[in-house]
Structures are given as structure tokens and as C-alpha cells.
Coordinates of C-alpha atoms and ligand atoms in Angstrom, one line a residue:
M192 CA -14.9 18.7 71.9
T193 CA -14.3 19.4 68.2
G194 CA -14.9 22.6 66.9
R195 CA -18.1 21.8 65.1
T196 CA -20.9 24.7 66.0
K197 CA -24.5 24.1 65.9
T198 CA -24.8 25.1 62.0
V199 CA -26.1 23.2 59.8
A200 CA -24.4 23.0 56.5
L201 CA -26.2 22.9 53.0
I202 CA -24.5 21.3 50.3
A203 CA -26.6 20.9 46.4
A204 CA -25.4 19.8 43.7
T205 CA -28.4 20.4 41.1
A206 CA -30.7 23.6 40.3
N207 CA -33.4 22.2 42.4
G208 CA -30.9 21.1 45.2
E209 CA -29.2 24.9 45.4
R210 CA -33.2 26.7 45.4
N211 CA -34.1 24.0 47.9
A212 CA -31.0 24.6 50.0
A213 CA -31.5 28.7 49.5
H214 CA -34.5 28.5 50.9
L215 CA -33.6 27.0 54.3
A216 CA -30.9 28.7 54.3
G217 CA -33.1 31.9 53.9
V218 CA -35.7 31.1 56.6
W219 CA -33.1 28.9 59.2
P220 CA -30.4 31.6 61.2
D221 CA -28.5 28.3 61.8
A222 CA -28.2 27.0 58.4
E223 CA -25.5 27.8 55.8
V224 CA -24.8 26.9 52.3
Y225 CA -21.4 25.3 51.4
T226 CA -20.5 26.0 47.6
G227 CA -18.0 24.7 45.7
S228 CA -18.1 20.6 44.7
P229 CA -20.0 18.8 47.1
R230 CA -16.6 17.3 48.2
D231 CA -14.8 20.2 48.9
A232 CA -18.0 21.6 50.3
L233 CA -18.1 18.1 53.2
A234 CA -14.1 18.5 53.5
R235 CA -14.8 22.1 55.2
A236 CA -18.4 21.3 56.7
W237 CA -17.8 18.0 58.0
G238 CA -15.7 19.5 60.7
E239 CA -17.7 22.5 61.3
C240 CA -20.9 21.4 61.8
G241 CA -23.7 19.8 63.7
G242 CA -25.4 19.0 61.1
I243 CA -25.2 18.2 56.7
V244 CA -28.3 18.0 54.4
F245 CA -27.1 16.9 51.0
F246 CA -29.5 17.8 48.1
L247 CA -28.0 14.9 46.3
A248 CA -28.9 11.0 45.5
T249 CA -28.6 8.6 48.8
G250 CA -26.0 7.1 46.6
A251 CA -23.6 9.9 46.0
A252 CA -24.5 11.1 49.8
V253 CA -22.7 8.0 51.2
R254 CA -20.2 7.6 48.9
L255 CA -19.1 10.9 50.0
I256 CA -19.5 10.5 53.7
A257 CA -18.0 7.2 53.7
P258 CA -14.5 8.2 54.5
L259 CA -14.8 10.9 56.8
L260 CA -17.3 8.6 59.1
E261 CA -15.3 7.9 62.6
D262 CA -17.9 7.4 65.0
K263 CA -21.8 7.7 65.7
R264 CA -21.3 9.8 68.9
T265 CA -19.4 12.3 67.4
D266 CA -20.0 12.2 63.6
P267 CA -22.6 15.0 62.7
G268 CA -26.5 14.0 61.5
V269 CA -26.4 13.5 57.9
V270 CA -30.1 14.1 56.1
C271 CA -30.3 13.7 52.3
V272 CA -33.0 15.5 50.4
D273 CA -34.2 14.3 47.1
D274 CA -34.1 16.5 44.0
A275 CA -37.5 16.8 43.9
A276 CA -37.6 17.6 48.1
R277 CA -40.0 14.7 48.3
F278 CA -38.2 13.2 51.1
A279 CA -35.6 13.7 53.4
L280 CA -34.0 11.0 54.7
A281 CA -32.0 10.7 57.9
L282 CA -28.8 8.7 56.2
A283 CA -26.3 8.9 59.4
G284 CA -26.1 9.9 62.7
G285 CA -30.1 9.2 63.4
H286 CA -29.5 9.7 67.7
D287 CA -26.6 11.3 68.6
G288 CA -26.0 13.1 65.6
G289 CA -29.8 14.9 65.7
A290 CA -30.2 13.6 61.9
N291 CA -33.3 12.0 62.8
A292 CA -34.5 15.3 64.4
L293 CA -33.0 17.4 61.6
A294 CA -35.2 15.3 58.8
E295 CA -38.3 15.9 60.5
R296 CA -36.9 19.7 60.4
V297 CA -36.3 19.8 56.6
A298 CA -39.4 18.2 55.9
E299 CA -41.1 20.8 57.7
T300 CA -40.1 23.8 55.8
L301 CA -40.1 22.3 52.9
G302 CA -43.1 20.0 53.0
S303 CA -41.2 16.6 52.2
A304 CA -42.0 13.3 54.4
P305 CA -39.3 12.3 56.5
V306 CA -37.4 9.2 56.3
V307 CA -36.1 7.9 59.9
T308 CA -35.3 4.6 60.0
T309 CA -33.9 3.7 63.3
A310 CA -37.6 3.9 65.4
S311 CA -37.3 -0.3 66.2
D312 CA -33.8 0.0 67.0
A313 CA -34.0 -1.7 70.5
T314 CA -31.1 0.5 71.6
H315 CA -33.1 3.4 71.7
S316 CA -37.1 3.9 72.8
P317 CA -38.8 6.7 73.3
A318 CA -39.1 6.5 76.9
L319 CA -35.2 6.4 77.5
D320 CA -34.4 8.8 75.2
S321 CA -37.0 11.2 76.4
F322 CA -36.7 10.5 80.1
G323 CA -36.1 13.6 82.2
S324 CA -34.8 15.1 79.1
N325 CA -36.7 18.8 80.4
L326 CA -35.4 18.4 83.9
G327 CA -31.6 18.2 82.9
F328 CA -31.2 14.2 83.4
R329 CA -27.6 13.2 82.4
V330 CA -27.0 9.6 81.7
E331 CA -23.9 8.1 83.7
E332 CA -21.3 6.1 81.6
G333 CA -21.6 2.2 81.8
S334 CA -25.9 2.5 81.6
E335 CA -26.6 -0.4 79.6
A336 CA -29.6 1.1 77.7
A337 CA -29.6 -1.7 75.3
A338 CA -30.7 -4.3 77.7
V339 CA -33.9 -2.2 79.5
A340 CA -34.7 -0.6 75.7
A341 CA -35.2 -3.9 74.9
A342 CA -37.2 -4.9 78.4
L343 CA -39.1 -1.5 77.6
V344 CA -40.4 -2.0 74.0
S345 CA -41.1 -6.2 75.0
G346 CA -43.2 -5.3 77.2
K347 CA -41.6 -7.2 80.3
E348 CA -41.2 -5.4 83.7
V349 CA -38.7 -2.5 84.1
R350 CA -37.9 -1.6 87.8
L351 CA -37.6 2.8 88.5
V352 CA -35.3 2.8 91.5
S353 CA -35.5 6.3 92.2
E354 CA -35.4 7.9 96.2
R355 CA -36.6 10.8 95.2
R356 CA -40.0 11.3 93.4
Y357 CA -39.4 13.7 90.4
P358 CA -41.7 15.2 87.8
V359 CA -40.4 12.8 84.5
G360 CA -43.7 12.2 83.1
P361 CA -45.9 9.4 82.5
L362 CA -44.2 6.2 82.5
P363 CA -44.9 2.8 80.1
E364 CA -47.1 0.2 82.2
N365 CA -44.2 -2.1 82.7
V366 CA -42.2 0.3 84.5
V367 CA -42.6 -0.9 87.7
R368 CA -41.7 2.4 90.6
N369 CA -40.2 1.3 93.5
G370 CA -42.6 -2.2 93.5
V371 CA -41.6 -5.8 93.8
V372 CA -40.5 -7.0 90.1
A373 CA -38.8 -9.9 89.3
P374 CA -35.0 -10.8 90.2
G375 CA -33.1 -9.8 87.5
A376 CA -35.6 -7.0 85.8
P377 CA -34.0 -4.3 84.3
A378 CA -33.9 -0.9 86.1
I379 CA -34.0 2.8 85.4
V380 CA -32.5 4.5 88.2
V381 CA -32.6 8.1 89.3
S382 CA -29.8 9.1 91.7
D383 CA -27.2 11.3 92.7
R384 CA -25.7 8.3 94.8
R385 CA -22.9 6.6 93.2
E386 CA -24.2 2.8 94.3
D387 CA -24.2 -0.6 93.4
F388 CA -27.5 -0.3 91.9
P389 CA -29.2 -3.5 90.4
R390 CA -27.8 -4.0 87.0
P391 CA -28.8 -4.0 84.1
A392 CA -29.7 -0.3 84.9
V393 CA -29.7 2.8 83.0
V394 CA -28.6 5.3 85.6
Y395 CA -29.6 8.9 85.3
R396 CA -28.1 11.6 86.5
P397 CA -30.4 14.3 87.9
P398 CA -29.5 17.9 88.6
S399 CA -30.0 17.8 92.3
L400 CA -26.5 18.7 93.9
V401 CA -25.0 22.2 94.6
V402 CA -21.2 22.4 95.9
G403 CA -20.7 25.5 98.1
V404 CA -17.2 27.0 97.6
G405 CA -15.5 29.5 99.3
C406 CA -11.8 30.2 98.8
S407 CA -8.5 32.9 98.9
R408 CA -7.2 35.5 96.8
G409 CA -5.5 33.0 94.4
A410 CA -6.3 29.6 94.4
S411 CA -6.1 27.7 91.8
E412 CA -8.2 25.7 89.2
A413 CA -6.6 22.8 90.2
E414 CA -7.0 22.7 94.2
I415 CA -10.8 23.5 94.0
I416 CA -11.8 21.0 91.3
S417 CA -9.6 18.2 93.6
L418 CA -11.3 19.4 96.6
I419 CA -14.4 19.4 95.1
R420 CA -14.0 15.9 93.3
G421 CA -12.6 14.6 96.7
S422 CA -15.4 15.6 98.3
L423 CA -17.5 14.1 96.3
V424 CA -16.4 10.5 96.1
G425 CA -16.2 10.8 99.6
A426 CA -19.6 10.9 99.9
G427 CA -20.3 8.4 97.1
L428 CA -22.4 11.3 94.9
A429 CA -22.2 11.7 91.6
E430 CA -20.1 14.6 89.6
K431 CA -23.0 14.5 87.0
S432 CA -25.8 15.3 89.6
V433 CA -23.9 18.8 90.4
A434 CA -25.9 21.2 88.8
A435 CA -24.5 24.4 89.9
L436 CA -21.4 25.9 92.2
A437 CA -22.2 28.6 95.0
S438 CA -20.2 30.9 96.6
V439 CA -20.1 34.8 97.6
K440 CA -20.8 37.8 95.7
V441 CA -17.1 38.8 96.3
K442 CA -15.9 35.9 94.6
R443 CA -17.6 36.9 91.6
D444 CA -14.0 37.1 89.5
E445 CA -12.1 35.0 91.1
A446 CA -10.5 33.6 88.4
G447 CA -9.6 29.8 89.6
L448 CA -13.6 29.5 91.0
L449 CA -14.8 30.3 87.5
A450 CA -12.1 28.4 85.5
A451 CA -13.1 25.5 87.9
A452 CA -16.8 25.6 87.1
E453 CA -16.2 26.0 83.2
R454 CA -14.3 22.8 83.7
L455 CA -17.1 21.1 85.0
G456 CA -19.7 22.5 82.5
I457 CA -21.7 24.3 85.1
S458 CA -22.7 28.0 86.1
V459 CA -21.2 29.7 90.0
R460 CA -24.5 31.1 91.8
F461 CA -23.7 34.3 94.2
Y462 CA -24.9 35.4 97.0
S463 CA -24.5 38.2 99.0
S464 CA -22.7 37.9 102.5
E465 CA -26.2 39.0 103.9
E466 CA -27.7 36.5 102.4
L467 CA -25.2 33.5 103.6
A468 CA -25.1 35.5 107.1
A469 CA -28.6 34.8 107.6
L470 CA -28.1 31.0 106.9
E471 CA -27.5 28.6 110.4
V472 CA -24.4 26.3 109.2
P473 CA -23.1 23.6 111.4
N474 CA -19.6 25.0 110.9
P475 CA -19.5 28.8 111.2
S476 CA -16.0 30.6 111.3
E477 CA -15.0 33.7 113.0
V478 CA -12.2 34.5 111.0
V479 CA -14.7 33.9 107.8
A480 CA -17.2 36.3 109.2
D481 CA -14.4 39.0 109.5
A482 CA -12.9 38.7 106.0
V483 CA -16.2 38.7 104.1
G484 CA -18.6 39.5 106.2
T485 CA -20.4 36.1 107.1
P486 CA -19.2 33.1 109.0
S487 CA -19.5 30.7 106.8
V488 CA -19.5 30.6 102.1
A489 CA -19.3 26.9 101.5
E490 CA -22.1 25.7 104.3
A491 CA -24.2 28.7 103.5
A492 CA -23.7 29.3 99.7
A493 CA -24.8 25.4 99.6
M494 CA -27.7 25.6 101.6
A495 CA -29.0 28.9 100.2
C496 CA -31.3 28.3 97.8
G497 CA -33.0 26.3 100.0
S498 CA -30.8 22.7 100.2
E499 CA -30.6 20.3 102.6
L500 CA -26.8 20.1 103.8
V501 CA -25.1 16.4 102.8
V502 CA -21.7 17.0 102.7
E503 CA -20.6 19.3 105.8
K504 CA -17.5 21.8 104.8
R505 CA -14.4 20.3 103.8
K506 CA -11.0 22.2 103.7
S507 CA -8.0 22.0 101.4
K508 CA -5.1 24.5 101.6
N509 CA -7.0 27.7 100.1
A510 CA -10.3 26.2 99.6
T511 CA -13.5 25.0 101.2
C512 CA -16.5 23.4 100.2
A513 CA -19.8 21.6 100.9
V514 CA -22.7 19.7 99.3
G515 CA -26.2 20.7 99.2
R516 CA -29.1 18.6 97.9
M517 CA -31.5 21.0 96.7
P518 CA -35.1 19.9 97.1
V519 CA -36.8 18.4 94.2
R520 CA -39.4 20.9 92.2
G521 CA -42.8 19.1 90.9
R522 CA -44.1 20.7 87.6
L523 CA -47.7 22.6 86.8
Y524 CA -48.5 22.8 83.4
L525 CA -51.5 25.2 83.3
V526 CA -53.0 24.4 79.6
S527 CA -55.0 26.2 77.2
L528 CA -56.9 24.0 75.2
G529 CA -58.7 26.7 72.5
P530 CA -62.4 26.5 72.2
G531 CA -62.7 22.6 70.2
D532 CA -61.6 21.8 67.6
D533 CA -58.1 19.6 67.8
A534 CA -56.1 21.7 65.1
L535 CA -56.4 24.5 67.5
I536 CA -55.1 23.0 70.7
P537 CA -51.4 24.7 70.6
P538 CA -48.8 22.2 70.1
L539 CA -47.2 23.6 73.6
A540 CA -50.3 22.1 75.3
R541 CA -49.9 18.9 73.3
E542 CA -46.5 18.8 74.9
A543 CA -47.3 19.4 78.0
L544 CA -50.2 17.0 78.3
A545 CA -47.8 14.0 77.2
R546 CA -45.3 15.3 79.7
S547 CA -48.2 14.9 82.6
E548 CA -48.7 12.3 84.6
S549 CA -51.9 13.4 86.1
V550 CA -54.4 15.5 84.5
V551 CA -57.2 17.8 86.5
G552 CA -60.3 19.3 84.8
L553 CA -63.3 19.5 84.0
K554 CA -64.9 16.1 82.7
Q555 CA -66.1 17.5 79.4
Y556 CA -62.5 18.9 78.8
V557 CA -60.4 16.4 79.5
E558 CA -63.0 14.2 77.6
R559 CA -61.4 16.4 74.8
V560 CA -57.6 15.7 75.1
R561 CA -57.9 12.1 75.7
H562 CA -56.1 11.0 72.5
L563 CA -53.0 13.2 73.6
L564 CA -52.5 11.6 77.0
R565 CA -49.8 8.7 77.1
S566 CA -50.8 5.3 78.2
G567 CA -50.5 5.5 82.1
T568 CA -51.6 8.9 82.3
R569 CA -53.8 9.3 85.9
V570 CA -57.0 11.4 85.5
T571 CA -58.6 13.1 87.6
E572 CA -62.8 14.6 86.7
L573 CA -63.8 17.6 89.2
P574 CA -67.2 18.8 88.4
L575 CA -67.9 22.3 87.8
G576 CA -68.1 24.4 91.3
K577 CA -65.4 22.6 92.7
E578 CA -62.7 24.8 90.8
I579 CA -60.5 25.1 94.2
E580 CA -60.5 21.1 94.7
R581 CA -59.3 20.9 91.3
A582 CA -56.7 23.4 91.9
E583 CA -55.7 22.0 95.4
V584 CA -55.7 18.3 93.7
A585 CA -52.8 19.5 90.7
L586 CA -51.2 21.7 93.3
E587 CA -50.8 18.6 96.0
E588 CA -49.4 16.2 93.0
A589 CA -47.0 19.0 92.0
R590 CA -45.8 19.4 95.2
S591 CA -45.0 16.0 95.7
G592 CA -42.7 16.1 92.9
G593 CA -44.8 15.1 89.9
S594 CA -46.2 16.8 86.3
V595 CA -49.3 17.5 86.3
A596 CA -51.5 19.5 83.8
L597 CA -54.7 21.5 84.6
V598 CA -56.7 22.2 82.2
S599 CA -59.3 25.1 80.8
S600 CA -61.4 25.4 77.2
G601 CA -60.1 28.3 75.5
D602 CA -57.4 30.5 77.4
I603 CA -56.6 29.1 80.8
G604 CA -55.7 32.3 81.9
V605 CA -58.9 34.2 80.5
Y606 CA -62.1 33.3 83.0
A607 CA -60.4 29.9 84.1
M608 CA -58.4 27.8 86.4
A609 CA -54.8 29.6 86.6
S610 CA -55.8 32.2 88.5
P611 CA -57.1 30.3 91.3
A612 CA -54.0 28.0 90.9
L613 CA -51.9 30.5 91.0
E614 CA -53.5 32.8 94.3
L615 CA -53.0 29.2 95.5
A616 CA -49.1 28.2 94.4
G617 CA -45.5 28.6 95.7
D618 CA -42.8 28.7 94.9
D619 CA -42.2 25.2 95.3
V620 CA -43.6 24.5 92.4
D621 CA -42.1 25.1 88.7
V622 CA -45.6 26.0 86.7
T623 CA -45.4 26.8 83.0
V624 CA -48.7 28.5 81.8
V625 CA -49.4 27.6 78.3
P626 CA -51.5 29.8 76.3
G627 CA -54.4 29.2 74.0
I628 CA -57.1 30.8 71.9
T629 CA -60.0 32.5 73.7
A630 CA -63.7 31.9 73.1
S631 CA -64.2 35.9 71.9
Q632 CA -61.2 35.6 69.6
S633 CA -62.6 32.2 68.0
A634 CA -66.0 33.9 68.0
A635 CA -64.6 37.0 66.2
A636 CA -62.5 35.0 64.0
L637 CA -66.1 33.4 62.7
L638 CA -67.4 36.5 62.7
G639 CA -65.1 38.5 60.7
S640 CA -62.9 40.8 62.1
P641 CA -64.8 42.6 64.8
L642 CA -61.8 42.9 67.4
G643 CA -60.4 45.2 65.1
H644 CA -59.9 48.2 67.4
D645 CA -60.3 48.5 70.9
H646 CA -62.1 45.8 72.7
C647 CA -62.8 44.1 76.2
S648 CA -64.6 41.0 77.8
V649 CA -66.9 41.3 80.6
S650 CA -68.3 37.7 81.9
L651 CA -72.2 38.3 83.1
S652 CA -72.0 35.7 85.5
D653 CA -72.8 37.4 89.3
L654 CA -71.8 34.2 91.0
L655 CA -68.4 36.0 92.1
T656 CA -68.4 39.3 91.3
S657 CA -71.9 41.9 92.4
W658 CA -73.6 42.6 89.6
D659 CA -72.7 46.4 90.7
A660 CA -69.5 46.2 89.7
I661 CA -70.7 44.4 86.4
R662 CA -72.8 46.9 85.5
G663 CA -70.3 49.8 85.8
R664 CA -67.7 48.3 84.0
I665 CA -70.3 47.6 81.3
E666 CA -71.5 51.3 81.5
A667 CA -67.6 52.5 81.4
A668 CA -67.4 50.1 78.4
A669 CA -70.3 52.0 77.0
A670 CA -68.6 55.3 78.1
G671 CA -65.5 54.5 75.9
D672 CA -67.1 52.6 72.9
F673 CA -65.1 49.6 73.4
V674 CA -66.4 46.7 71.5
V675 CA -67.4 44.1 74.4
S676 CA -67.3 40.2 74.2
F677 CA -69.7 39.3 76.8
Y678 CA -69.1 36.2 78.4
N679 CA -71.4 33.9 80.7
P680 CA -73.8 35.5 78.8
R681 CA -77.2 33.9 80.2
S682 CA -77.6 30.2 82.2
K683 CA -80.8 28.7 83.4
G684 CA -81.2 30.3 86.2
R685 CA -79.4 34.0 85.4
D686 CA -81.6 34.8 82.7
W687 CA -81.6 39.5 83.0
Q688 CA -78.4 40.0 83.1
L689 CA -77.9 40.3 79.0
G690 CA -81.3 42.5 78.8
K691 CA -79.7 45.0 81.1
A692 CA -76.3 44.8 79.1
R693 CA -78.0 45.8 76.1
E694 CA -80.0 48.5 77.4
I695 CA -77.1 50.2 78.9
L696 CA -75.2 50.0 75.5
L697 CA -78.0 51.0 73.8
G698 CA -77.8 53.7 75.9
S699 CA -74.7 55.5 74.0
R700 CA -74.8 53.4 70.6
P701 CA -77.2 52.9 68.2
P702 CA -80.1 49.9 67.5
E703 CA -78.3 49.1 64.1
T704 CA -74.9 48.8 66.0
P705 CA -73.6 45.0 64.9
V706 CA -73.6 42.4 67.2
G707 CA -72.3 38.5 66.5
I708 CA -74.0 35.6 68.6
V709 CA -71.1 32.4 68.2
R710 CA -72.3 29.3 70.1
D711 CA -70.5 26.1 70.4
A712 CA -67.0 28.1 68.4
Y713 CA -65.3 25.6 66.6
R714 CA -67.5 22.7 67.8
L715 CA -69.8 20.1 65.7
T716 CA -72.7 22.1 66.9
Q717 CA -71.5 25.5 65.9
E718 CA -74.0 28.4 65.4
V719 CA -72.8 31.5 63.8
R720 CA -75.8 34.6 63.8
I721 CA -75.0 38.3 63.5
T722 CA -78.0 40.6 64.2
D723 CA -77.8 44.1 65.5
L724 CA -77.6 45.7 69.5
G725 CA -82.1 46.6 68.5
S726 CA -82.5 43.3 67.9
L727 CA -80.9 40.9 69.9
R728 CA -82.8 38.8 71.8
P729 CA -81.1 37.5 75.0
E730 CA -83.0 34.3 75.1
D731 CA -81.6 32.8 71.7
V732 CA -78.3 32.8 74.0
D733 CA -76.7 30.7 76.4
M734 CA -74.0 29.9 78.4
L735 CA -72.5 28.1 75.7
T736 CA -72.6 31.0 74.0
V737 CA -70.4 34.4 73.8
V738 CA -72.0 37.7 72.2
V739 CA -69.4 40.4 70.3
V740 CA -70.9 43.4 70.5
G741 CA -69.6 45.9 68.1
N742 CA -68.4 49.8 68.6
S743 CA -70.0 52.9 66.8
Q744 CA -67.7 52.2 64.1
T745 CA -68.6 48.4 63.4
V746 CA -70.0 47.5 60.1
V747 CA -71.0 44.0 58.5
R748 CA -69.3 44.2 54.8
A749 CA -70.4 41.1 52.9
G750 CA -71.8 39.0 55.9
R751 CA -68.8 39.9 57.9
M752 CA -68.6 42.1 61.3
V753 CA -65.4 44.3 61.0
T754 CA -64.7 47.2 63.7
P755 CA -62.5 49.3 61.1
R756 CA -58.9 50.6 62.2
G757 CA -59.1 53.6 60.2
Y758 CA -57.3 53.1 56.9
L759 CA -59.9 53.7 55.0
T760 CA -61.7 56.8 56.6
Ligands
LIG2073 N1 -61.5 30.1 79.5 C1 -62.7 30.5 78.1 C2 -63.5 31.1 78.9 C3 -64.2 30.2 80.0 S1 -65.4 31.0 80.6 C4 -61.8 31.1 77.0 O1 -60.9 31.6 77.3 O2 -63.0 31.1 76.0 C5 -67.2 30.0 79.5 C6 -67.4 30.8 79.2 O3 -67.2 30.9 77.7 C7 -69.0 30.3 78.4 O4 -70.5 30.7 79.0 C8 -69.2 31.5 77.2 O5 -69.6 32.5 77.2 C9 -67.5 31.0 76.2 N2 -67.5 30.0 75.7 C10 -65.6 29.1 75.9 N3 -66.1 28.4 75.3 C11 -67.1 28.2 74.1 C12 -67.2 28.2 72.3 N4 -66.6 27.3 72.2 N5 -68.1 29.2 71.8 C13 -68.6 30.0 72.7 N6 -68.6 30.5 73.5 C14 -67.7 29.8 74.1

């Protein structure tokens, strides 16, 4: 390890460069201006910083860094910005040094165009770089990235060898999962075993193993490490796949154990004696039970997070260890798509969709995001009324170790699929909920600012909620003087509820109360109207509409609906 931090050094020589450097330093918490002559500044920054941004001509920058360059795997990433900040060019250390990402970041803040010249570099392909990156995969030494990447980009068959299914996301079509391929085809291997895999291959180590460790007071780091390594080697398991050590709580401050974890670059999970004692293990010990209150530390701790024991207890003089393999957890992304416009699809939703092997949703929603799906993504469209089925299909995919996105319009947590999916989901899948802009928020933006004070939403659909309950809520909203957004206001077969709702609100709000009617917000067929409670005609409203009824303070100013916060009164 070098003494480098993640700090980005900013080095400028001209007035414009200094201004841009100061701007970055002001808005990036991890950036620092290095002053003095560029040569002196660079000399200080080189050993300290993970990234360097020059505000200099490339020629000057190249001359400055030339004597310092050593190894692309360890040198900092270097980005060069021209005096007018038109371009942010990744000059050196594009991949390992992070210069490509840094150039993108600079470009975003300064409004420059990022210039990245490594894109067609055959030793890296997006698929290999990002493969399992969000799952903690680590590349094994001796991997032959160049051969695999060359096959990937040229469309030749690449074999995916993986005993277990991981939620790695969609793969290019020329990647064949555990199938029959041409002899000699390069392979992407995902495994925690040390085996002779077919070559050439890139071997990814998933963080699948947990090593349970027990020890007497004062056991040394060296003894613990050597016991762990010996056990792993003996069982043919990869050290890079060890995600954590595990032990009993009374060992929380055991110096040798903590030092061993630090040396391996992982953490220790501690469990109480009671938690460990509750697990059935192959090799319990009465001596241990008397000492720490559980008949097993190593084996029980290895199994405590639901792991299967793959290496039984092994002992050295002062320590014991056992190895467990954790179950794979699939990923369910609950993805909000916003009201309609592409520009209102959250960036996190785009990311989740690109990471999903499978997308499940109503046809019209899936159609809206097809262009955001990677090639090879499976799509399941299930019609209205099949809500439970949609949730089940998505969960089944996640439970079998896949990565799947369930999509809804607006916000998936608002009258949408997140609730049924999470009612059904167990603790065996990882769930990420991506928030989005709701119909009510979209309508409000188009109307002005009707939600400026306390507000609520009421769905007028009595499919799953009784009219008595809905009426009670509208009455309560009326009594509380809430601004109300009515969802599902009126359908072909259900046409009287909005009229009733209007009646209830008219009981405590004047007929002049402003009402916004927004249909198909942020879609091509968008319609926005402002009327008042007295004139609201339910027949002007359908299921693609949200109706926002103001409170007693809501006004229309310059054609915009505004609910005051109280500053101006
Ligand atoms: N999850 C969605 C709500 C789905 S319920 C959200 O957060 O917005 C379906 C109801 O939402 C429709 O009947 C309609 O009342 C409203 N709705 C959804 N999208 C809309 C849009 N683009 N414009 C107006 N209303 C919309």
C-alpha cells in the first residue's frame, strides 16, 4: 500500500485555471488545490493523492508527469483540463488510476466534454470491468483479461462457469452460461474454489465464505492467519472469497483476532454465546461450553449467518477455525419510473435497470424503459389485475439468485408494486427501492405550487378499500383542511366517487376553492386545467388524471395554483 489518499489534487498555472480549480475545491469535499509552481505542486501531490487534475496544456502536463510515472496499476489517475475548460482529458491511469472516471466527474462539474481514449482498449471491456463490481467480486491473480475481453468485444463465444447463480446482471449475448461451447473458448469463472479452470479465463472471487474463529486469550495474529490459510488451502478454497471472520462476542477485543482480520482486509462479525449455542454443529466441545457459554465458537460462528459449513473445525495450539459458505442473495430492485418523461426517470432507476437480468411490470411501463435495458435482459409483462403474480415472478427470480427489477410509474411506493412485493419478500433477498416523482408531485409542478402546505392523497378506487373507509378519510381531510390529491379518480365502471368527494369537501370549503386537473402529466398527451370546486365536473376526469383540490388558503395567482405557506400573510 502507498500512503496515497483518495484526495484529488488540483494544479493550475493560469488565472482561468486557478478559478476553475477553486470552483472544484469549493464543491468537491475530496479535492484540494496544490499551490506553488506546477512542478513543486505535482511533486507533493504525486505520493499523496489518488487523482490529479491539471489546468494546463497536455504537453506541459506530459512533461511534468513523465519522470514520475512508474506503473499504471499504482500511479495516480491524471486528468488535464484546457484553459477554457472545454475538455477534461483522461491523460494517464484511465482504468486503474481512475482517470476516466475523474475526467467524467470534472466534466460534469465544469460543463466540459470528457475525453476518454481507452474505450476501445481490448484488455478492458465494460462487461469485464463492471462484472460483479456491486457484489464485491474480486479478480483472482493470473486472470487473462485480455483474451477474454478480446473474445467478448469481437462477439466470439465466452463461457460463464459458475456453480451458483449470482445477481450479476445482464450479460452480452455471446456469454454462454454453463452451456456447451466451442473447445478453447475463453471463460468467465465465478467461484470460491481453487481449481484448474479452463483457460484462458478471468476468475472472479465472490465474497461467499465466512471463517469462524475461536481462540484462547493472547493467541497471536500469526497463528490465527496461518490456521486460516492452512484450512483454506487444505479445502481448496480461495482466500479472496473470504468476506468476513466470525467469532463470539467475548472475543471482541482479542488483539490477535482483530489483527488477523485487518491483515486479511476484512471485518469480524461477533455473535453472542446464546446465538452460537443455539446452532447445531458437528464438533461441539464441553470445555469450550464451560469457558464461553457455547459448545462451539468456530463452527457455530461460521454458520451463524445461515451459511453451510464447508470446512469443519481445525485446531492449532491456541486457535480453532471453520469455514462456512453463505447463501447467495438475489437482488430485487423496486424501480420508480416517474410520471412519463424520460428526463424524469431517476438516474438510480437507470442504473438499477441496467443491472437487472430481468424486468417485470405492466406492458405500458416496461415499453417506456426498453431503451434503458441492456441487451439480453428478459422482460415479463403481466396485465392489470395480475399484481400479485408480478410480485411473485420478480421474487422468484431474486430468490434463485438473479437480479430483477419490478417497475411502476410515478413512485413505486405510492399506490403501486412496492407494498405487495415487500409483503411477500422474505429476508433471503436484498431489496433496493428506487424513489421517483409521483403523479401528485408532477401535477403540482404543472399547476404551480398547490402542495405548499399540509396535504394528503386519497385513492378513490374502492377495489381493495371500502367506500366507507374512503369516505371517512375524505371527511378527515376536509376537517383537517388538507390539500387533497385524488388518485384513481374515476373509471368507466366507477364514476360516482369523485362527485361524492366533491360534495364532502364543499361541506367545509367554498365553491371557489381552486382545483387542478392534470391528465397524463409529462406525457405527450398532457392536459392541465385549473377550475374550482363548485365547477368541477367529474365527467371531465378519467383514470389517467390526478385531481388536486386546494385547501381554504389556496389561491390562483397569474394562472398558477398556490397554497401559501404563510410568509406573506
Ligand atoms: N405509483 C403512481 C400511482 C399509481 S396509481 C405514482 O406514484 O404516481 C394510478 C393513478 O395515478 C392514476 O389513476 C392517476 O390518478 C395517477 N397517475 C399516474 N400517472 C399519472 C400521470 N402521468 N398523470 C396524471 N395522473 C397520473
